CSV table of C-alpha atoms and ligand atoms in Angstrom, one decimal:
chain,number,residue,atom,x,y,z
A,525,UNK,CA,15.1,0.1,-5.8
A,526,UNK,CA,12.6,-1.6,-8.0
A,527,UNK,CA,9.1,-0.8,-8.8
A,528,UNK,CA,6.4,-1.9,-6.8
A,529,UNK,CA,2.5,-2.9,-7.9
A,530,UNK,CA,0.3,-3.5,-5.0
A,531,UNK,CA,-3.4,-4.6,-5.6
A,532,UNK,CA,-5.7,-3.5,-3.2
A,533,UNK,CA,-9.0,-5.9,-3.7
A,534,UNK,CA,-10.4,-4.3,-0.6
A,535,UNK,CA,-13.9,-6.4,0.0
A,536,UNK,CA,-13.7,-8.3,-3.6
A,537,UNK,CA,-12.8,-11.0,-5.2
A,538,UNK,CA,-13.4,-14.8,-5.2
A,539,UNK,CA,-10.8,-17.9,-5.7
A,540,UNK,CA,-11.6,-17.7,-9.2
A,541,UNK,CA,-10.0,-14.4,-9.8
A,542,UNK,CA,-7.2,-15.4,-7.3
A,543,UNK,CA,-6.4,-18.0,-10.0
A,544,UNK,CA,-6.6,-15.8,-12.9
A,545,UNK,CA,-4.7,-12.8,-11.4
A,546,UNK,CA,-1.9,-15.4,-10.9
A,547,UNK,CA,-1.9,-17.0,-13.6
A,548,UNK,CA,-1.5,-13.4,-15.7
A,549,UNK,CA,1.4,-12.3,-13.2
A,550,UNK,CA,2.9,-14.8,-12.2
A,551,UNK,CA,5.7,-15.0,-14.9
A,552,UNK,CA,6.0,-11.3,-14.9
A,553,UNK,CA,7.1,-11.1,-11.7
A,554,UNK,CA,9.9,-13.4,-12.4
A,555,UNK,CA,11.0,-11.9,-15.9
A,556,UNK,CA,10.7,-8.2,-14.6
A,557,UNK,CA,12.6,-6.4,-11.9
A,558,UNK,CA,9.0,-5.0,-10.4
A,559,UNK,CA,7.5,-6.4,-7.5
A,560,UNK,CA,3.8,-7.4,-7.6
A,561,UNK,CA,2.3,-7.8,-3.7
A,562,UNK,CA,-1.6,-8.9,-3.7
A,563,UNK,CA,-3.4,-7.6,-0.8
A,564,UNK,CA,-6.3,-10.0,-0.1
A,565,UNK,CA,-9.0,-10.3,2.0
A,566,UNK,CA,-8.1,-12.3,5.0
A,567,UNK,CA,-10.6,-15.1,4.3
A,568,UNK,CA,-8.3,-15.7,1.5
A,569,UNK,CA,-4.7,-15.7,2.5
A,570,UNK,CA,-4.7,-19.2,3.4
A,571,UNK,CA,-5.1,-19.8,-0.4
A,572,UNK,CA,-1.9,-18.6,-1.1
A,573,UNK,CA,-0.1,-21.0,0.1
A,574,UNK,CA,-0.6,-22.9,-2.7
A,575,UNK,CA,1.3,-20.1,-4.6
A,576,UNK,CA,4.7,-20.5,-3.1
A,577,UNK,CA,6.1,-21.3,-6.5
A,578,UNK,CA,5.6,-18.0,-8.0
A,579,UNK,CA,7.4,-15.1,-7.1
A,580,UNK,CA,4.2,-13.2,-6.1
A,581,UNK,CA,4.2,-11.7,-2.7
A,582,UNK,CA,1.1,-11.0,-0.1
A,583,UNK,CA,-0.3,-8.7,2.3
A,584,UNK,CA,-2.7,-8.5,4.2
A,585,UNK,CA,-5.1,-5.7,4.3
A,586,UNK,CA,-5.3,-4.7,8.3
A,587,UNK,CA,-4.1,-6.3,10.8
A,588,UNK,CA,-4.7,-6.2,14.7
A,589,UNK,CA,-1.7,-4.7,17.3
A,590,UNK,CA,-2.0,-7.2,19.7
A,591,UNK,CA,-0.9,-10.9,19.1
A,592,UNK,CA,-4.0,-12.7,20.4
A,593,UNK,CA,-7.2,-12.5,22.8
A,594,UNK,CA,-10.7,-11.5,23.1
A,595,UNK,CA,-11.0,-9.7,20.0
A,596,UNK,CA,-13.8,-10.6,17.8
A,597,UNK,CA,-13.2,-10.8,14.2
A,598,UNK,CA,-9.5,-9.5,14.1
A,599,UNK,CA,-6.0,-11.0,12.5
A,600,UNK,CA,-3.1,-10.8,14.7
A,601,UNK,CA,0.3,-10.2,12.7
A,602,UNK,CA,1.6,-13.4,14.0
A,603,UNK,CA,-1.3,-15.4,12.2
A,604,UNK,CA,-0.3,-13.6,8.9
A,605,UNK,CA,3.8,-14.1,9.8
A,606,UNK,CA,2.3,-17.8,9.5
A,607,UNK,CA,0.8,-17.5,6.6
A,608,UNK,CA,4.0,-16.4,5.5
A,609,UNK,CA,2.4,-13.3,4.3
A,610,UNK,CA,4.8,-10.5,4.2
A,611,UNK,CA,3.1,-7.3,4.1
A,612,UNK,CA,0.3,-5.4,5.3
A,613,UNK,CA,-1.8,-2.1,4.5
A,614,UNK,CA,-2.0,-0.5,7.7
A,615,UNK,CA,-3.9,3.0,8.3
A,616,UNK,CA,-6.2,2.6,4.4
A,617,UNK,CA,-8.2,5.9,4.3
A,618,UNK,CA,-11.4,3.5,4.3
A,619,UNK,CA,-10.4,2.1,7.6
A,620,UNK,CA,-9.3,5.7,9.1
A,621,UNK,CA,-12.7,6.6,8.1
A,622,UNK,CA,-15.4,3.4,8.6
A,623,UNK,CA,-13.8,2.0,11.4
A,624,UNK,CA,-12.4,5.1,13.1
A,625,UNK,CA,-8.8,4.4,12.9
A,626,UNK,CA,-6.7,6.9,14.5
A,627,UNK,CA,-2.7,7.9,13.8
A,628,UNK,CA,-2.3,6.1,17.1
A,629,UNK,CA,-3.7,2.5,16.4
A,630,UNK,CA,-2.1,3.3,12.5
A,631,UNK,CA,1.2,3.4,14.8
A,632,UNK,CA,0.2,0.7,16.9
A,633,UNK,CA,-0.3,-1.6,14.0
A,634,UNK,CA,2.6,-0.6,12.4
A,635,UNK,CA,4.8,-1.6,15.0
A,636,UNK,CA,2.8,-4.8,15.5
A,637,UNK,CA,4.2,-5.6,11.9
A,638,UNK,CA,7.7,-4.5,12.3
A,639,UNK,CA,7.8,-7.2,14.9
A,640,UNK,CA,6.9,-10.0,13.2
A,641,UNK,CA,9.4,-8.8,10.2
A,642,UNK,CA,5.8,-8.1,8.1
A,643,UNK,CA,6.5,-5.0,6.3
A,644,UNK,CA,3.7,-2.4,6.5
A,645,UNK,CA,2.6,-0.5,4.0
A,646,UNK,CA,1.1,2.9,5.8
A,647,UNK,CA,-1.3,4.6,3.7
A,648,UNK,CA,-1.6,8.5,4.7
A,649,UNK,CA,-3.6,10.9,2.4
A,650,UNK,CA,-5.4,14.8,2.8
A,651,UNK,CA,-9.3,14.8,2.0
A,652,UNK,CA,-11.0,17.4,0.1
A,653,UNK,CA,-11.7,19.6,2.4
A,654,UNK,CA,-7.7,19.2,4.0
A,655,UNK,CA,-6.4,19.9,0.1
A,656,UNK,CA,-8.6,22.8,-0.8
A,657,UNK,CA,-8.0,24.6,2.6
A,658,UNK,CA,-3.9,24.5,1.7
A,659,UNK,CA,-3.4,21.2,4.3
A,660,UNK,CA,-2.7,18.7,1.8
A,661,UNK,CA,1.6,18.5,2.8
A,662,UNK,CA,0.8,18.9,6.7
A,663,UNK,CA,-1.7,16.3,6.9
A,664,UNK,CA,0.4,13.6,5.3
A,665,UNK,CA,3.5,14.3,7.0
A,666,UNK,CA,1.6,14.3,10.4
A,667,UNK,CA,0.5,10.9,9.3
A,668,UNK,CA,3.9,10.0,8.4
A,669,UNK,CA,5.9,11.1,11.3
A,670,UNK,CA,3.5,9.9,14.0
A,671,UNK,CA,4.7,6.6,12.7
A,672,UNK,CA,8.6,7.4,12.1
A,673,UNK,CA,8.7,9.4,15.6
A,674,UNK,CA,8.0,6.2,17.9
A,675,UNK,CA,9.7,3.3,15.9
A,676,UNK,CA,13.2,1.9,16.3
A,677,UNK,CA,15.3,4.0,13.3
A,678,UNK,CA,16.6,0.7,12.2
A,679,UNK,CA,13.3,-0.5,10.9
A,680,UNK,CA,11.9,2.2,9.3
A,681,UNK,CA,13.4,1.0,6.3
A,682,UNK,CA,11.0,-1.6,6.2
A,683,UNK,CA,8.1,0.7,5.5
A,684,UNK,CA,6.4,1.8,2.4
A,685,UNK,CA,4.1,4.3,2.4
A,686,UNK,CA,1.6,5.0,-0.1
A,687,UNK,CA,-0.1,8.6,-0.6
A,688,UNK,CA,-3.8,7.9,-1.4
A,689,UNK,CA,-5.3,11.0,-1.7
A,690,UNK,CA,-9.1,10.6,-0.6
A,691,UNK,CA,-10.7,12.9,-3.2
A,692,UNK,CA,-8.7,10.4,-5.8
A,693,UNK,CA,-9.5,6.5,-4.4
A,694,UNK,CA,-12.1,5.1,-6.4
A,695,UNK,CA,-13.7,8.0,-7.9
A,696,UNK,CA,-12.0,7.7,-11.3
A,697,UNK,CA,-9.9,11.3,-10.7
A,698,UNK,CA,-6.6,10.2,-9.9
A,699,UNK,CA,-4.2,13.0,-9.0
A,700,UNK,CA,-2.1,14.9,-11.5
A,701,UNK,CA,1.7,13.5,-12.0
A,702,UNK,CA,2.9,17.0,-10.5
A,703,UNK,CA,0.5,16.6,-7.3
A,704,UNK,CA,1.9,13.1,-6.4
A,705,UNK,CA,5.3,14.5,-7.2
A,706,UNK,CA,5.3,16.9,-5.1
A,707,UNK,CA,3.5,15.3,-2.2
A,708,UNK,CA,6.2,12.4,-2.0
A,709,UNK,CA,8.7,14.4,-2.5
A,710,UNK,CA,7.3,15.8,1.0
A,711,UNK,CA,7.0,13.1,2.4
A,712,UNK,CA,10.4,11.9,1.8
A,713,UNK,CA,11.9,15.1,3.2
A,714,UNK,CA,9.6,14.9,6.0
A,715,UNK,CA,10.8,11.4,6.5
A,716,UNK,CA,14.5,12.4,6.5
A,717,UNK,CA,14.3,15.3,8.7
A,718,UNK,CA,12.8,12.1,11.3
A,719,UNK,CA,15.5,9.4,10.6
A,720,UNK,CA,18.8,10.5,8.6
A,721,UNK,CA,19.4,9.3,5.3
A,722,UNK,CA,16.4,7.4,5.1
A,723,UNK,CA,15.5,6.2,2.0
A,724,UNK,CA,11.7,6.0,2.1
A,725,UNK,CA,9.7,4.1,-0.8
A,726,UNK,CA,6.6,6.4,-1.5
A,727,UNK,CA,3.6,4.4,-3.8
A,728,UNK,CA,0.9,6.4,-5.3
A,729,UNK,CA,-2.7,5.4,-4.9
A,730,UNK,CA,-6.3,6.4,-6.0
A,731,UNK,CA,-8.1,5.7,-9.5
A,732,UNK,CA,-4.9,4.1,-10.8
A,733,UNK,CA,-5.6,2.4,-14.6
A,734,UNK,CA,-3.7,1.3,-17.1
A,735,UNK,CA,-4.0,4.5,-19.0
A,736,UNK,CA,-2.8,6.5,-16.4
A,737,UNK,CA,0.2,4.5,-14.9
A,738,UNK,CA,2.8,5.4,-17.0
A,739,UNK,CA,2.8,9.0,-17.1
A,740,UNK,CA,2.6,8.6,-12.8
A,741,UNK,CA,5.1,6.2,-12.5
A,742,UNK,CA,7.2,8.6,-15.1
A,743,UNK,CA,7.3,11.1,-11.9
A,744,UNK,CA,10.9,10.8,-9.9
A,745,UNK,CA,9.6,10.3,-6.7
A,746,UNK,CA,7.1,7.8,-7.4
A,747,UNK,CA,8.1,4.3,-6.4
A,748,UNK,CA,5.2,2.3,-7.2
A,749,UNK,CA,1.3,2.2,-7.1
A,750,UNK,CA,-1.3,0.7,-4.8
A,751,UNK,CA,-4.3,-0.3,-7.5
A,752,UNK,CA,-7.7,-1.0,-6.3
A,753,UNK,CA,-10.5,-1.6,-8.5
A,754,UNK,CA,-8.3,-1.4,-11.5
A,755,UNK,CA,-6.7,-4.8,-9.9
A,756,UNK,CA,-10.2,-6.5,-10.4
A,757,UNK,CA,-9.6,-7.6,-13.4
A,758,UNK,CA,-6.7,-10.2,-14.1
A,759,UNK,CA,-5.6,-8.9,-17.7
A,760,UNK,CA,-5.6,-5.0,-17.2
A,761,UNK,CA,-4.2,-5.5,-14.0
A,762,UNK,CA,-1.5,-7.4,-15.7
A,763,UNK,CA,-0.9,-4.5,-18.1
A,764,UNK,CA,-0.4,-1.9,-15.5
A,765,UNK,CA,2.3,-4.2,-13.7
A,766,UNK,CA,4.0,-4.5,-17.0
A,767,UNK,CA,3.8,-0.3,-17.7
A,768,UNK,CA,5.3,-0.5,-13.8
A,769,UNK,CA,8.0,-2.7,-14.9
A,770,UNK,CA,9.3,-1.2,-18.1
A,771,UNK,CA,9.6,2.4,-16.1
A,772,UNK,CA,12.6,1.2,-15.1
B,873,PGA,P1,-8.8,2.7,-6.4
B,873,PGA,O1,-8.4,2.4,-4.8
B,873,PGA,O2,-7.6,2.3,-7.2
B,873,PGA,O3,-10.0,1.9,-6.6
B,873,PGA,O4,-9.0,4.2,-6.4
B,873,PGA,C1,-7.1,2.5,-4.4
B,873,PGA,C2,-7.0,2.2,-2.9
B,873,PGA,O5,-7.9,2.6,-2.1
B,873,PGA,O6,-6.1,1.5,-2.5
């Protein structure tokens, strides 16, 4: 399966750097057998419309598990499907943590996604606490399998999942090589032991850079990388898509 870059702007970012990520991608994408997906804030999804030539895909970064009604503030996955976005961070550590997201609204979400043919990309990932105490493996698997336990088996190859360790995202310590290896190659078992022969795509995330790419994306069982603030800025985030395209 090919590579896959995923920018995470989180809370950032204006038109202008819409244009200039573009603009530095876009041909990359086309040349390259990696897949770049821009997660954007929803206020600016609607913009990409205009980018339908380019062979850059979306996602949006949260998304609501009912379709419509009285919830203030909140994007249904049928208003992204019409966006013609096509994927969507569910379960980010931020939102677990500053909007008290629990495994059961991550599921929730995720399925909300699967139904509209968005495919979600679950983020699961141990704090500090959870990896010094030895609870690093059991907390991402539970994260995992409360979402492979209640969907249809036939979708879950829809799903990416992307370990963000907490003590790594934006903090400028991203994990060793040998810790995401290790923790995806978990995650894949755990995924396998849930629905046979499941071939589950497993990105890294947290403190990502251009200097560090490489040696991650070396790893066997990394897939890809989800890139926040290192994503900010059009031309390095250009050079870590093309480290993610020549691993291959
Ligand atoms: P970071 O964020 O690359 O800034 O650490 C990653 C993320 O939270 O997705």
């Amino acid at each position: 399966v090919d590579p896959l870059v995923v920018a995470n702007w989180k809370m950032n970012g204006s038109e202008q750097l819409l244009q200039a990520v573009v603009q530095q991608v876009d041909g990359l994408a086309e040349a390259t057998s990696a897949t770049v997906v821009l997660a954007l804030p929803a206020a600016y999804l609607s913009l990409t419309k205009a980018f339908d030539n380019t062979q850059i895909e979306w996602a949006g970064q949260n998304v609501h598990w009912l379709t419509s009604g009285a919830y203030t503030g909140e994007v249904s996955a049928t208003m992204l499907a019409e966006l013609g976005v096509g994927w969507c961070l569910v379960g980010h550590s931020e939102r677990r943590q500053h909007c008290a997201e629990t495994d059961d609204m991550v599921l929730a979400k995720t399925k909300a996604c699967l139904e509209l043919g968005i495919r979600p990309i679950v983020c699961v990932g141990e704090n500090l606490q959870e990896r010094q105490a030895g609870k690093a493996l059991e907390v991402v698997s539970r994260q995992l399998l409360v979402v492979l336990k209640d969907i249809p088996s036939a979708l879950a190859p829809l799903i990416v999942v992307a370990y963000e360790p907490v003590w790594a995202i934006g903090t400028g310590e991203e994990a060793s090589p040998e810790i995401a290896q290790e923790v995806h190659e978990a995650l894949k078992h755990a995924a396998r032991s849930e629905v046979k022969a499941l071939e589950l795509r497993v990105l890294y995330g947290g403190s990502v850079n251009e200097d560090n790419v490489k040696t991650l994306m070396s790893m066997p069982d990394v897939d890809g990388v989800l890139v926040g603030g290192a994503s900010l800025e059009a031309l390095g985030f250009r050079r870590i898509c093309e480290q993610v395209a020549g691993s291959v």
